[in-house]
Each structure stands twice: as structure tokens, then as C-alpha cells.
Short mmCIF file of C-alpha atoms in Angstrom, two decimals:
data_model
loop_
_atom_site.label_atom_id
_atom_site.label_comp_id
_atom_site.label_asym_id
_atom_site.label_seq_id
_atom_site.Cartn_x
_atom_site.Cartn_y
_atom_site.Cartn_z
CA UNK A 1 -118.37 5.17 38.02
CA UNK A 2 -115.04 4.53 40.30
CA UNK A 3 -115.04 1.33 42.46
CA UNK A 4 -112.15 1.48 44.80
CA UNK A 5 -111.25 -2.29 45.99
CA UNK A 6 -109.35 -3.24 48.97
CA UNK A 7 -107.52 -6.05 49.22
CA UNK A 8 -105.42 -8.03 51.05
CA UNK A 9 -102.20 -6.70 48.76
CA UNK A 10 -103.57 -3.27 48.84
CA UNK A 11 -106.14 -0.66 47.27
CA UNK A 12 -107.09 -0.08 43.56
CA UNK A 13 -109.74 1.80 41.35
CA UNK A 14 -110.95 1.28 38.20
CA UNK A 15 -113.92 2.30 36.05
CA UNK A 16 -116.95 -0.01 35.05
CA UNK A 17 -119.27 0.58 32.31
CA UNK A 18 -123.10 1.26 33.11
CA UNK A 19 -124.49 -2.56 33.73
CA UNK A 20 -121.33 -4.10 33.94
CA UNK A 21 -120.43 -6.79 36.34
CA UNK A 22 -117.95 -5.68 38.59
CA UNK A 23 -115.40 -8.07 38.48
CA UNK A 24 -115.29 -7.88 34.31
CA UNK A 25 -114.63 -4.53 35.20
CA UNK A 26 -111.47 -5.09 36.98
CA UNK A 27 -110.50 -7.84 35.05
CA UNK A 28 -110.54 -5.98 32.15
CA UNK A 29 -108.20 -2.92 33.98
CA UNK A 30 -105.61 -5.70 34.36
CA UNK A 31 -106.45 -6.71 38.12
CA UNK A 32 -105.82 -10.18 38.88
CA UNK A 33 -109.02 -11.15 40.74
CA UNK A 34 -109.92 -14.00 42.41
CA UNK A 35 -112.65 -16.04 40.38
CA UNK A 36 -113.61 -19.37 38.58
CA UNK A 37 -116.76 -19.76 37.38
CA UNK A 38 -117.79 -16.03 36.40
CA UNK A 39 -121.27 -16.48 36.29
CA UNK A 40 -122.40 -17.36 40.34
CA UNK A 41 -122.50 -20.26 40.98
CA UNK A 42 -118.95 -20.82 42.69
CA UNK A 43 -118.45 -18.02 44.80
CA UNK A 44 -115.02 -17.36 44.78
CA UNK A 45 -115.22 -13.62 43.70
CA UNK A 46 -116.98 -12.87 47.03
CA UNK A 47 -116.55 -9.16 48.19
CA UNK A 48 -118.01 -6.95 50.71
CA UNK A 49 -119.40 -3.60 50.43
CA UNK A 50 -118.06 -1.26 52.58
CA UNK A 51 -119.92 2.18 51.12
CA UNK A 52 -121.57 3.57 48.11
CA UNK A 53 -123.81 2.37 45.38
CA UNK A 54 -123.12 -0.89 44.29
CA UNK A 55 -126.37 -3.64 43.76
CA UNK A 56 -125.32 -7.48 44.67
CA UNK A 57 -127.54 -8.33 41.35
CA UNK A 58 -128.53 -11.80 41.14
CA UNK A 59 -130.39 -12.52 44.75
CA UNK A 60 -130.06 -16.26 44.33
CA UNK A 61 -126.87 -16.93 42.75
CA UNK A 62 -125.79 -20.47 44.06
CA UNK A 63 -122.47 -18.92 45.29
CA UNK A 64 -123.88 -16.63 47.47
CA UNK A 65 -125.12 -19.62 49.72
CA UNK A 66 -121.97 -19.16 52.05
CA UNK A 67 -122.08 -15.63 52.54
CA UNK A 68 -123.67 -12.48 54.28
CA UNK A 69 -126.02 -11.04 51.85
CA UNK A 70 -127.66 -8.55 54.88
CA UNK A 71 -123.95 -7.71 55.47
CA UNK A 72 -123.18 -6.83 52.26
CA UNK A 73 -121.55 -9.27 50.72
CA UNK A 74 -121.79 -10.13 46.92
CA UNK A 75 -120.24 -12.01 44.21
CA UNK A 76 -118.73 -9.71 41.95
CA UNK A 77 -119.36 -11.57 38.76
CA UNK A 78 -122.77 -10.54 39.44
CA UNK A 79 -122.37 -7.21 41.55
CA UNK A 80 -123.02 -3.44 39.48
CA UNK A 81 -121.82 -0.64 40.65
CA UNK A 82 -124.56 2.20 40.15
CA UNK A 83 -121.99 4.86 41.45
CA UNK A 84 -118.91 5.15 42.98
CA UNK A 85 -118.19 2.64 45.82
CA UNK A 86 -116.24 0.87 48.04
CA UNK A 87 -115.63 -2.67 47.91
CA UNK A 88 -113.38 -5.67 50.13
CA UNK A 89 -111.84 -8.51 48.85
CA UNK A 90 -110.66 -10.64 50.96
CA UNK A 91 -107.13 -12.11 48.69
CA UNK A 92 -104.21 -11.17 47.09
CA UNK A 93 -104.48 -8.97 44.32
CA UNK A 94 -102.12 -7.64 41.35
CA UNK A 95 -102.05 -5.73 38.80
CA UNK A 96 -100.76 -7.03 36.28
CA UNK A 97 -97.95 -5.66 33.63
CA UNK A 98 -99.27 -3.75 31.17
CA UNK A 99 -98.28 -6.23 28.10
CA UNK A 100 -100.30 -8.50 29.10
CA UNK A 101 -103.05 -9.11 27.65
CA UNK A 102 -106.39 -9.29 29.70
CA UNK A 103 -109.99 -10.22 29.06
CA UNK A 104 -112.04 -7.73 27.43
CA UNK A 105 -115.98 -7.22 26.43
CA UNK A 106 -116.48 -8.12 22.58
CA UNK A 107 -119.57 -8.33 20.50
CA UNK A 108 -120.15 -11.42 18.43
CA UNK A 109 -122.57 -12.90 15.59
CA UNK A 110 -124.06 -16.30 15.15
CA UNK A 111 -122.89 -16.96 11.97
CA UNK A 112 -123.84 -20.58 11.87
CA UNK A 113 -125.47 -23.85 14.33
CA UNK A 114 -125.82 -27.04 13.57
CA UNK A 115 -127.37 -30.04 15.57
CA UNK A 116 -124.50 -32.48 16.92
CA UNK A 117 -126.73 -35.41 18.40
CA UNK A 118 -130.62 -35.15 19.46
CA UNK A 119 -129.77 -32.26 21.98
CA UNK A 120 -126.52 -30.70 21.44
CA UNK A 121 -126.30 -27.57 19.27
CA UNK A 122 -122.50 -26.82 17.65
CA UNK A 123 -122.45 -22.85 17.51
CA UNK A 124 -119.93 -20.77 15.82
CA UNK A 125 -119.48 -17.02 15.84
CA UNK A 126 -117.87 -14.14 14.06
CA UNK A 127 -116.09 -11.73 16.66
CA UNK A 128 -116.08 -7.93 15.83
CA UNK A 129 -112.57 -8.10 16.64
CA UNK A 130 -109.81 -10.59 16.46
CA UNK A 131 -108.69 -12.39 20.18
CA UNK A 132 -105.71 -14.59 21.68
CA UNK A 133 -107.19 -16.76 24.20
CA UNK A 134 -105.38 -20.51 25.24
CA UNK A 135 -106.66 -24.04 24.52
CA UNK A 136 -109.13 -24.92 27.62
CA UNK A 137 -110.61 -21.09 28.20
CA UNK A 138 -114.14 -20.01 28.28
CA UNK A 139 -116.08 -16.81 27.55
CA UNK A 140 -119.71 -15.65 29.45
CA UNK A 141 -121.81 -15.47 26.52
CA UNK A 142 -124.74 -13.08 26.94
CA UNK A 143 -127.82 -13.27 24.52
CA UNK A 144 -130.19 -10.27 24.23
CA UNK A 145 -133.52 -10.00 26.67
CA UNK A 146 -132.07 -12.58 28.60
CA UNK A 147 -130.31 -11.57 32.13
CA UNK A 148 -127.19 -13.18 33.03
CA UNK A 149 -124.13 -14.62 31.23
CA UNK A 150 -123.15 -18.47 30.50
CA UNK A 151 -120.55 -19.99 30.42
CA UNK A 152 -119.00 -21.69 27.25
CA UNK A 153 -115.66 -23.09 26.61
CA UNK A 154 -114.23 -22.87 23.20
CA UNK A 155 -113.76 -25.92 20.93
CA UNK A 156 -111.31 -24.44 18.08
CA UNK A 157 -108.16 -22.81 18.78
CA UNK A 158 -105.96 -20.46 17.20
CA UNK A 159 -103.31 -17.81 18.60
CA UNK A 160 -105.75 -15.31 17.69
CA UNK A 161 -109.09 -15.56 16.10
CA UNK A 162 -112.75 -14.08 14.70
CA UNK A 163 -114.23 -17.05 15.11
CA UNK A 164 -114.73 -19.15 18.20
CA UNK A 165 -116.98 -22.82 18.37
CA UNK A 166 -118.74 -23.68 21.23
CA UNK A 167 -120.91 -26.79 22.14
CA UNK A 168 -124.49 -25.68 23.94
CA UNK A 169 -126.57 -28.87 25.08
CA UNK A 170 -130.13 -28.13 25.45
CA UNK A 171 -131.44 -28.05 29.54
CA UNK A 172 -135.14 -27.95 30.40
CA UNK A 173 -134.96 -24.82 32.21
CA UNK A 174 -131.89 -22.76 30.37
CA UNK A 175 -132.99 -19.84 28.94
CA UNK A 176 -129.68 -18.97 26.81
CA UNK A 177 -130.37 -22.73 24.78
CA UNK A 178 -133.81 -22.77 24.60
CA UNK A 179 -133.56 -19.50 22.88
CA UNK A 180 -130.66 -20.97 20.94
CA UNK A 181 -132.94 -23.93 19.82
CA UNK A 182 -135.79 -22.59 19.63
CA UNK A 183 -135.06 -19.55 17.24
CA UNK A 184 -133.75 -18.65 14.06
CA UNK A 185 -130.77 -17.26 15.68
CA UNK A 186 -128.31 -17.20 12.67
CA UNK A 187 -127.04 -13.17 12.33
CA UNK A 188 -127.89 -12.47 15.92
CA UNK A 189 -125.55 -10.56 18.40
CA UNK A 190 -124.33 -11.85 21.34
CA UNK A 191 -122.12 -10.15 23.73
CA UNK A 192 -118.96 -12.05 25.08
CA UNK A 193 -116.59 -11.61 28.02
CA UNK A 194 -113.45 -13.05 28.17
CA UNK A 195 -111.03 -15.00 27.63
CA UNK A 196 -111.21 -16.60 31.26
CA UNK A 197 -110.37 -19.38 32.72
CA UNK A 198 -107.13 -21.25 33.57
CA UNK A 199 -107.88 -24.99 33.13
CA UNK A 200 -105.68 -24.35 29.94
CA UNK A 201 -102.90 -26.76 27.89
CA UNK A 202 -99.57 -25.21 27.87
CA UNK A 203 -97.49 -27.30 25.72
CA UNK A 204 -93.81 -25.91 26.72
CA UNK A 205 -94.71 -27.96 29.92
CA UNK A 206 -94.06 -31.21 27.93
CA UNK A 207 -96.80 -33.35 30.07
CA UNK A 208 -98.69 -36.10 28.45
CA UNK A 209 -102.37 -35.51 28.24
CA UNK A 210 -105.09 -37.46 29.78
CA UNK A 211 -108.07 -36.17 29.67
CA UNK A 212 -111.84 -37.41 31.13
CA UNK A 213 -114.88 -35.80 29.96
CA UNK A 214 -118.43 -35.93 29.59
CA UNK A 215 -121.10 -34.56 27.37
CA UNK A 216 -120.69 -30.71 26.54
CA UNK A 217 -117.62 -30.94 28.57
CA UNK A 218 -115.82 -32.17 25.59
CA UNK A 219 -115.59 -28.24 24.54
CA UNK A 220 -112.65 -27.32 25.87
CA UNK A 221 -110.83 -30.43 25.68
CA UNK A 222 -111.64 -30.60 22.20
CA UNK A 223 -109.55 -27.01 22.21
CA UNK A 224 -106.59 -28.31 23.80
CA UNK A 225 -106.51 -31.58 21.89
CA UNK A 226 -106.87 -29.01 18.40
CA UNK A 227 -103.98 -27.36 19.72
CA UNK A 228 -101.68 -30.19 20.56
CA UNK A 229 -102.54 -31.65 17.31
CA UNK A 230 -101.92 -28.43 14.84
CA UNK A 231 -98.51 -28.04 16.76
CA UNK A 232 -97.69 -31.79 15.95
CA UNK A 233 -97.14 -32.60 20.03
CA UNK A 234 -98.53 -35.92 19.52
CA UNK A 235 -95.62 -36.47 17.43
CA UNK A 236 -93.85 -36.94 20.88
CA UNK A 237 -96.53 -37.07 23.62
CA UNK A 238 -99.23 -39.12 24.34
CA UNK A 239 -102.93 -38.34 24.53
CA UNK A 240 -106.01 -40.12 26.11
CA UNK A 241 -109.08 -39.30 25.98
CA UNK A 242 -112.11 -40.72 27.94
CA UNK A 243 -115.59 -39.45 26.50
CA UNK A 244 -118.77 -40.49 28.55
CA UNK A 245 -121.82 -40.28 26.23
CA UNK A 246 -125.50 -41.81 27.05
CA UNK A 247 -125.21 -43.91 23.66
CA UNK A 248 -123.12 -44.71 20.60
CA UNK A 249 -125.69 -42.11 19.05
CA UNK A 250 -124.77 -39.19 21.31
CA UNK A 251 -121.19 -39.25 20.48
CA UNK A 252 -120.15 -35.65 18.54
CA UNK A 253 -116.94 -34.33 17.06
CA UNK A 254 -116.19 -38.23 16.05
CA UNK A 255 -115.02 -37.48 12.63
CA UNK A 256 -112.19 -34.37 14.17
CA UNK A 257 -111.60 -37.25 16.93
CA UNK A 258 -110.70 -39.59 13.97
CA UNK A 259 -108.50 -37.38 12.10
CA UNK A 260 -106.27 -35.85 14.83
CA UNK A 261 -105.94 -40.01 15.48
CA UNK A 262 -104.95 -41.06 11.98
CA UNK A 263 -102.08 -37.81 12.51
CA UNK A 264 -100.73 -38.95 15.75
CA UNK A 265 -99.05 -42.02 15.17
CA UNK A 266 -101.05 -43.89 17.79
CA UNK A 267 -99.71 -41.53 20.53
CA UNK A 268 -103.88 -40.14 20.75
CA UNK A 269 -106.27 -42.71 22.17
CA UNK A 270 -109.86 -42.25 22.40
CA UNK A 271 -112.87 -44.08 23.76
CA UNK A 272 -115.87 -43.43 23.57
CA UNK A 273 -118.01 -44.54 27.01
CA UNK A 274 -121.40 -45.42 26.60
CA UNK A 275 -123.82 -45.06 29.68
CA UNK A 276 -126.55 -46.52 28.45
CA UNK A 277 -125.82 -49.01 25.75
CA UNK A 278 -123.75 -51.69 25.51
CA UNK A 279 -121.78 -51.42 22.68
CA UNK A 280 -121.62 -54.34 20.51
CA UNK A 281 -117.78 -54.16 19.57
CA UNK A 282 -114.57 -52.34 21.13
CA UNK A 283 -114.64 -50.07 18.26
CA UNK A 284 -116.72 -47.63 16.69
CA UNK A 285 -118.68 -48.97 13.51
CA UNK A 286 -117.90 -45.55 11.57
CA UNK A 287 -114.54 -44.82 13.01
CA UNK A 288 -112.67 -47.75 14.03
CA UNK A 289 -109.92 -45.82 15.52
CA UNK A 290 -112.16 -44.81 18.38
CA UNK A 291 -112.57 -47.50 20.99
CA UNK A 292 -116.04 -48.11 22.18
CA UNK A 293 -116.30 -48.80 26.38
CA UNK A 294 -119.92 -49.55 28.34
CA UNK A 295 -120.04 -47.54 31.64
CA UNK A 296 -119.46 -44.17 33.50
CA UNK A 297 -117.23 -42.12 31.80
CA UNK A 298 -114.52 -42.31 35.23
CA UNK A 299 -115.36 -46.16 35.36
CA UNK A 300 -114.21 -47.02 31.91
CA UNK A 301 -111.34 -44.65 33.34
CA UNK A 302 -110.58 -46.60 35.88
CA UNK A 303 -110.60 -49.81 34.53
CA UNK A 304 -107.86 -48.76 31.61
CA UNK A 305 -105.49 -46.54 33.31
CA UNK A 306 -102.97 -48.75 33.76
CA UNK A 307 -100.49 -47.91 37.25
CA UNK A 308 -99.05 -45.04 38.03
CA UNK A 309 -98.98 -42.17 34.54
CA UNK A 310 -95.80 -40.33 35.10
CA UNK A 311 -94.73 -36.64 33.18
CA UNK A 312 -98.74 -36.73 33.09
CA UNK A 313 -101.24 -33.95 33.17
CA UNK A 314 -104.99 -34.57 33.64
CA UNK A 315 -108.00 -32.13 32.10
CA UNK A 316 -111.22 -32.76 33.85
CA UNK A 317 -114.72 -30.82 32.39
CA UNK A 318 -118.49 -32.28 32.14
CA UNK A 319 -121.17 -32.60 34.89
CA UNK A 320 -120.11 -32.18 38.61
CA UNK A 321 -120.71 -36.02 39.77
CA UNK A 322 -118.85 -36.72 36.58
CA UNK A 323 -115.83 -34.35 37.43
CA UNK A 324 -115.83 -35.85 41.16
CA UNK A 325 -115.24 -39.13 39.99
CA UNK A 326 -112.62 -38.31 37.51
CA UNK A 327 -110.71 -36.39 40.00
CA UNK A 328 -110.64 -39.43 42.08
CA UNK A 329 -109.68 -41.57 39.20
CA UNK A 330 -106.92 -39.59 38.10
CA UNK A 331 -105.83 -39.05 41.61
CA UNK A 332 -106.15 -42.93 43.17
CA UNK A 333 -105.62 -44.85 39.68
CA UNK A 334 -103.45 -42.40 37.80
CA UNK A 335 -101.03 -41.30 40.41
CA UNK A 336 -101.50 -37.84 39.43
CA UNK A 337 -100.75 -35.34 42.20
CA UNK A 338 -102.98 -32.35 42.74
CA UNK A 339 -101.20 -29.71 40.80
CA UNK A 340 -101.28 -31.77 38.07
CA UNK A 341 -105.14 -31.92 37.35
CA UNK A 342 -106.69 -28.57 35.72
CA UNK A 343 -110.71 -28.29 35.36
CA UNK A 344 -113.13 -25.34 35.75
CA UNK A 345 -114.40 -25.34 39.24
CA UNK A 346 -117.88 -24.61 38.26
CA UNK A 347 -119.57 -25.26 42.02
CA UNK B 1 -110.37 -35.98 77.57
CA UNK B 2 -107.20 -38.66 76.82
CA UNK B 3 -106.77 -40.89 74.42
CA UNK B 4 -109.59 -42.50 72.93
CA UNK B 5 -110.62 -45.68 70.80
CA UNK B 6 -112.09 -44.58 67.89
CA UNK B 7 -111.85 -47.46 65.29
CA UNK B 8 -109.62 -50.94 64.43
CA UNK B 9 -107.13 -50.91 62.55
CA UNK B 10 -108.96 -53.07 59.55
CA UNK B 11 -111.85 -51.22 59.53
CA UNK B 12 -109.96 -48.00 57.66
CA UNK B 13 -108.03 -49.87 54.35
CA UNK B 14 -105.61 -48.16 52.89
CA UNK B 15 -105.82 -44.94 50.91
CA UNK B 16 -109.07 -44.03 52.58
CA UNK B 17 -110.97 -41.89 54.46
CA UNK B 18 -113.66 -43.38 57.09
CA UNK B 19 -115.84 -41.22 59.61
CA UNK B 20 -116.49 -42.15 63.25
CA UNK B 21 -117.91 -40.49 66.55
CA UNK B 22 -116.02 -40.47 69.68
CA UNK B 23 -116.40 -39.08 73.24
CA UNK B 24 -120.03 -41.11 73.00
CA UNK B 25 -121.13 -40.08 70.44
CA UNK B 26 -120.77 -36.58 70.68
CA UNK B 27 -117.38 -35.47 68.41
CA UNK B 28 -117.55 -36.20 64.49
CA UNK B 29 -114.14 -37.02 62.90
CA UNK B 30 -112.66 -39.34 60.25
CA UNK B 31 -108.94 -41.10 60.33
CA UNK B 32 -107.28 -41.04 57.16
CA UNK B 33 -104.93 -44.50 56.40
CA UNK B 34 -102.09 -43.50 54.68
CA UNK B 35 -99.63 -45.50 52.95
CA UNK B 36 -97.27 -45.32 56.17
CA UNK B 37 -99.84 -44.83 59.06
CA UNK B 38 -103.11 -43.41 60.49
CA UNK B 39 -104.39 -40.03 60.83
CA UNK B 40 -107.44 -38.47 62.84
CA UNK B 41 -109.05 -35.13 61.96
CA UNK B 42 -112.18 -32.89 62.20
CA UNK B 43 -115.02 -35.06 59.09
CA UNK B 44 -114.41 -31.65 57.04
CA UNK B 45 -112.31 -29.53 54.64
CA UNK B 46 -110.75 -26.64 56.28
CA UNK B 47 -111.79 -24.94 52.81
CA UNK B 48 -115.51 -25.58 52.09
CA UNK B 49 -116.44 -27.67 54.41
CA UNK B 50 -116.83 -30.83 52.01
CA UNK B 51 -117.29 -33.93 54.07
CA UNK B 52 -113.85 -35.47 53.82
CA UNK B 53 -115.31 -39.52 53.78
CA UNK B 54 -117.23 -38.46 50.97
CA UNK B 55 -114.53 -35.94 49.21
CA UNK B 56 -111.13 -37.01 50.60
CA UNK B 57 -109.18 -39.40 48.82
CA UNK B 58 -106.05 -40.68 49.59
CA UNK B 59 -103.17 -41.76 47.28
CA UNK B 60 -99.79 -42.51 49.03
CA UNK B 61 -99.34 -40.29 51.55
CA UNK B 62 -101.54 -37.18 50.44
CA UNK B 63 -105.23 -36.65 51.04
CA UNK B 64 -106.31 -34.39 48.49
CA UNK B 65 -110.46 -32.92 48.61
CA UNK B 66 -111.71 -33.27 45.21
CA UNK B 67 -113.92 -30.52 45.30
CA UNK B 68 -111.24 -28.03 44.48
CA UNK B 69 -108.04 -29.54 44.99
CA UNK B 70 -106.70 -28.48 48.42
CA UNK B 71 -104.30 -31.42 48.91
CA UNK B 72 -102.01 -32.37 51.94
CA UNK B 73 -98.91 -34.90 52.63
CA UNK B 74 -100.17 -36.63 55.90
CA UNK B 75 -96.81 -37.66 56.77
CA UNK B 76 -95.31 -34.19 57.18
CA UNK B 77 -98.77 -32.31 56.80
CA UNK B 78 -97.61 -29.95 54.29
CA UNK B 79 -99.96 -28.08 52.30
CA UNK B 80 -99.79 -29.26 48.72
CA UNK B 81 -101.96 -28.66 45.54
CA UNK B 82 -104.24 -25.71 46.14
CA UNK B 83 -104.66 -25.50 50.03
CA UNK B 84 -104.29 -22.65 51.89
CA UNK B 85 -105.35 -23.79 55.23
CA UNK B 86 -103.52 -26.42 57.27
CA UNK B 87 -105.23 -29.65 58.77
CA UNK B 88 -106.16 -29.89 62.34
CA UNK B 89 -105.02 -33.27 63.64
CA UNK B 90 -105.56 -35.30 66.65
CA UNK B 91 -102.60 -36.92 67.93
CA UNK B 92 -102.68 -40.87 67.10
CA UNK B 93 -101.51 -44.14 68.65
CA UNK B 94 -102.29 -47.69 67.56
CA UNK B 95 -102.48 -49.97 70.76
CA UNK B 96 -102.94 -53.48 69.24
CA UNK B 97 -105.41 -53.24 67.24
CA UNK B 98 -107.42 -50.04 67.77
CA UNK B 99 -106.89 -46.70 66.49
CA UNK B 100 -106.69 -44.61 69.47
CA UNK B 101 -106.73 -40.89 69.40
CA UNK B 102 -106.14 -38.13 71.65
CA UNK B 103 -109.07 -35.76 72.22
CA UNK B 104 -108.62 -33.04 74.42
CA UNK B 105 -111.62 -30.81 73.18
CA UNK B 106 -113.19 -31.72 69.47
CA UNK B 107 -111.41 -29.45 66.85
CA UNK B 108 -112.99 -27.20 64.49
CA UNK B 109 -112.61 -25.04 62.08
CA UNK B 110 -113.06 -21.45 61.34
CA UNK B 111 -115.55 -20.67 58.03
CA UNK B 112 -117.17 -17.65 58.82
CA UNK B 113 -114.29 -14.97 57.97
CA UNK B 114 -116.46 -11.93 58.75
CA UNK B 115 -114.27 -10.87 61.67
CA UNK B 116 -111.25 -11.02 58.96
CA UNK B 117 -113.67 -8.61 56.59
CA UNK B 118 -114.29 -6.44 59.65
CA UNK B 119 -111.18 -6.54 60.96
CA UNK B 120 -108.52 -3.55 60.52
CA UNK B 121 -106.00 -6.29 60.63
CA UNK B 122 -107.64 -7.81 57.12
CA UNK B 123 -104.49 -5.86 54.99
CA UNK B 124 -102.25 -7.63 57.28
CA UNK B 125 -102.59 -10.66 57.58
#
């Protein structure tokens, strides 16, 4: 099946796969398309059918809210083409060079889980095939009998890798963790799409890290800190990290906190930010490296950032309220300008 | 319309973002306080419509909406971090101590792009 696309920058075609979303389709034939979350709920791949067979998929994908559904608009992370058709996006689009590498539909198996804290799973998988992807990216994992993709960022890094790490906390009504926790699911497939995503460290940029994070969120940063610490960067940069947890007993990935600590010669500062509890000393009992705060995540933020952080980059990634209030932290108490903050826009 | 009082000068503190109604009661907008004056402007993002009193923040002389990151200097209003649109400003005058601004018809913005998915002019513009 051909779906022609035009753009504001001009036409292009490209073949999807039967059941394949449309814009992992073009994504994967090198088109730069407009997106962020890849799985509905932000909107920003909105097109517009024009002509042809094409099914908008998901009828109440949160990112549709905006749009024209009765006019034919659709998101294309969701979108299938059924035959050839005709679609309009309204942005720039490029192709990009052919070197470049773009994301691309692998098959992975669960190859181990293991319970972080009460309801937080740490999964790893084996990839059929080796992939480059950047500290801070995310795939669309897809489990089978379940419809839909979900989004997970990566917690390990490595120029190019079989095996990628991601955090799943458990939700009442999610489908992909409950049949994560609820099942034996060592040795099953998943399929994967990616890498996406450009909330992503780039260390030839020479910024200082600060990053703000809650819960799951810590995935990605986890990635980028990984990275920055294998490559020795905190050898001449600094690095904070803000963690908001509900209690001292839902903090996760303390001991790989510790360590990349002990290695950075007190450039890396983390503290942990308890919701719920008050702790009953500044430092953790296990790992005393890792300061202990009581508050919202952004709070404890707030109150430590001290003036303006100059040559600074800020990574943002948890639960929306959360990433609101970091944004404004990193923005009002940080000095950090706009172009300087990098998170997932996930709504 | 002419100019209008729409707040005092205390009641917006620097580096933020408060809404008010003028014309009665009838037009919505909020004044920014930046670090070197006052600005007045429809109470949303030209982007997503985010309510800017709740979203906006200001730092120095830049109001940036946290939900994505469209940003703006309010001196010069130049677009900065990820905004595509420009802001719509009423002009501004501080008369003692009230914020007075000049309302001609209220401003809005345009969200519905249809026309520009419609439109044979879409590839051009």
C-alpha cells in the first residue's frame, strides 16, 4: 500500500506494512515527521485525509480532542492505511540523507523482570537485532492481544545494543503492565518501534546537567546520566539530579545512583524527594551519598537551586503536574531559557 | 474603544502573569510584568490555547508557556524557544498607578487551521 503525503515542503510516498501505523511508516522511509508522543495522546502528528483507504484507528485517542474527526482528520501514530491514499500534513517535511539512520520495527524478548519497589517492574529485553539509539529516547512497545503501543524510555545506554532496560510502573487500568505483572512473561515477544524521541543528552554540547524527575520518569534520565558517566563527563561537568518518590521505600536504581556518585568526584548530586514521608536524616540510611529531601519533587527543586545555573541544560520526564512544575522551576529559579530544557511532550 | 484601566500596578509582581476582564466585563486578557515593564495580551497561548495565568511564566524579560515551550522576549516580542506564532498585544500605558491598555476590539486568535488544510495556498505558505 502507497500513501502519498503532502506537506507544507512538498509531496512524498512511501510504503506501509499491513497494520502499520502510518507515521512508523514514514518514519521508517527516512521522512522527518512531525510527532512527540507516538502513541495519541499529544496530537502533533495530525493529518488529513484527502482520498483513499486509510482508517483513523483509535476513535478516542486523547490527541484527537482538537481536531476534525468527521473531516477526516487523524493522528498518524494511530492512522492505517488499508490501501493506497492520500494524506495532508500540515508542516515542514524532509527527507532525510540516506546515512542516517532512522527508526525501524524490531522484535524483542523478555529475557528478564524484576520488582523495583511495591509497583514498579525493571524489564529488560533481548532485541533480534542490534540498535544505536541516544541517551533520553523511547521505543512504543507493543505486547501481543493487546491493541496499541506504549511508550517506554530506555534506562541503559550503549552506541548500539541487544538489550534495552525499561522501568514499567503498574496503573489500575493499563493493559500493557497488568499483563506485565500479572503473567509469567519471561521469553515472550514484544514488538518495538523506534528509536524516537529527541529529549536526548548530547555531550559535545558541554552543558551541565540538571535534571528533575519523578517516578518511572527516572528511565530516561537514568540513560543519559549512564551515558555521561561511562564517557567520564562528570570528570568535568556537573550533574543534579532531583528524584520525587512517595517514600524512602519507593526509591529504585539507588545502588547505580550511588556508584556513578562515588565515580564523579562530587560533580553528580542526587536527592532523593520524599512526598510522603519525612525523612529522618539528609541522607539516605543505605547510601549516604544520596541526599534525602521531604516534598514535591520541583519543591525540593526549588528550594536548592541556588541563582541563576549558567552553561546549564535541564531534562524534565515523570507525571504531567510534575513536569509543569519543573519547567517552571527550571525556568523562574534556574534561569534556564527555553531551548535549554528537553522533555517528552507526552500531552 | 480607547484606553482602558485594567489593573494597578502592584497587583501584577514581577515575573508574572495575572488575568483580568475589561470593557465590563466582557474581554478576557492577562498583563504580563516583565523585568522592564508591563504587557497586555489575549488569557491564551497562540499555540494550544493553555491559559497563560495558569501556564505562562515569566523570567526576565521572556514569557515562556510551559506546556510545550513556545517562549517570547516581551521587550522586543521575538519568538524564542519553540514558538511559531507571534503574541497579540494590546498597546500599554501606566498613568500613575493603573495599568491602562488600549482596546480597540478584543484580540483573538486563530486555532482552527481547517481553512489552511483546505486551502490551495496550504504548500505556500
Amino acid at each position: 500500500m502507497t500513501v502519498t503525503l503532502q506537506t507544507k515542503s512538498g509531496e512524498f510516498k512511501f510504503e506501509t506494512a499491513p497494520g502499520e501505523p502510518v507515521l512508523f511508516a514514514g518514519l521508517r522511509a527516512g521522512l522527518t515527521l512531525p510527532y512527540e508522543c507516538a502513541t495519541g495522546t499529544c496530537g502533533t502528528c495530525r493529518a488529513r485525509k484527502i482520498s483513499g483507504d486509510c482508517s483513523p484507528g483509535w476513535s478516542e485517542a486523547p490527541g484527537m480532542a482538537r481536531f476534525h474527526p468527521d473531516k477526516g482528520d487523524m493522528l498518524m501514530c494511530q492512522a492505517k492505511a488499508s490501501g493506497d491514499c492520500l494524506l495532508r500534513v500540515p508542516a515542514d517535511v524532509q527527507q532525510r540523507d540516506a546515512n542516517t539512520l532512522s527508526p525501524s520495527s524490531i522484535q524483542g524478548r523478555i529475557s528478564a523482570c524484576r520488582m523495583l519497589t511495591s509497583d514498579v517492574m525493571h524489564v529488560e529485553l533481548f532485541l533480534d537485532q542490534p540498535i544505536p539509539f541516544d541517551a533520553g529516547q523511547f521505543m512504543v512497545v507493543g505486547a501481543p492481544g493487546l491493541e496499541g503501543g506504549r511508550a517506554y524510555s530506555m534506562v541503559n545506554h550503549a552506541m548500539e545494543t541487544d538489550q534495552l532496560n525499561f522501568v514499567v510502573k503498574r496503573k489500575p487500568d493499563g493493559g500493557f503492565c497488568n499483563w506485565l505483572f500479572d503473567n509469567d512473561v519471561v521469553g515472550s515477544l514484544v514488538t518495538l518501534f523506534g528509536p524516537l524521541g529527541a529529549a536526548t543528552f548530547r555531550p559535545e554540547e558541554g552543558f551541565d546537567l540538571l535534571c528533575i524527575t519523578g517516578g518511572s520518569g527516572i528511565a530516561g534520565i537514568m540513560s543519559i546520566l549512564s551515558h555521561a558517566s561511562a564517557i567520564d563527563y562528570f570528570m568535568t561537568h556537573q550533574g543534579q539530579l532531583y528524584f520525587g518518590v512517595r517514600t524512602l521505600a519507593d526509591g529504585f536504581y539507588l545502588p547505580e545512583l550511588a556508584a556513578m556518585i562515588a565515580k564523579s568526584r562530587e560533580n553528580l548530586q542526587v536527592t532523593l524527594a520524599l512526598s510522603d514521608e519525612k525523612p529522618s536524616s539528609d541522607r539516605h540510611p543505605d547510601f549516604p551519598d544520596i541526599r534525602l529531601a521531604e516534598g514535591f519533587v520541583h519543591d525540593v527543586a526549588a528550594q536548592s537551586i541556588d541563582g541563576s545555573q549558567e552553561n546549564t541544560i535541564g531534562f524534565v520526564a515523570g507525571p504531567a503536574p510534575m513536569v509543569d512544575g519543573a519547567i517552571r522551576v527550571l525556568i523562574a529559579n534556574a534561569g534556564l531559557p527555553a531551548n535549554r530544557i528537553r522533555y517528552d511532550k507526552f500531552s | 474603544m480607547s484606553w482602558i484601566k485594567v489593573c494597578k500596578t502592584d497587583d501584577v509582581p514581577e515575573n508574572s502573569v495575572k488575568k483580568f476582564w475589561a470593557g465590563g466585563g466582557t474581554i478576557p486578557l492577562v498583563i504580563a510584568r516583565h523585568k522592564n515593564g508591563y504587557r497586555a495580551m489575549p488569557p491564551v497561548c497562540p499555540h494550544m490555547e493553555e491559559p497563560l495565568d495558569v501556564s505562562g511564566v515569566v523570567a526576565g524579560c521572556v514569557l515562556t508557556c510551559t506546556k510545550h515551550l513556545w517562549a517570547w522576549n516581551l521587550e522586543t516580542l521575538e519568538l524564542q524557544g519553540e514558538a511559531e506564532k507571534p503574541l497579540k498585544t494590546y498597546d500599554v500605558k501606566i498613568e500613575g498607578e493603573d495599568v491602562m491598555a488600549f482596546i480597540s476590539e478584543e484580540l483573538v486568535y486563530e486555532f482552527d487551521d481547517e481553512d489552511d488544510m483546505d486551502d490551495d495556498d496550504f504548500f505556500n505558505s
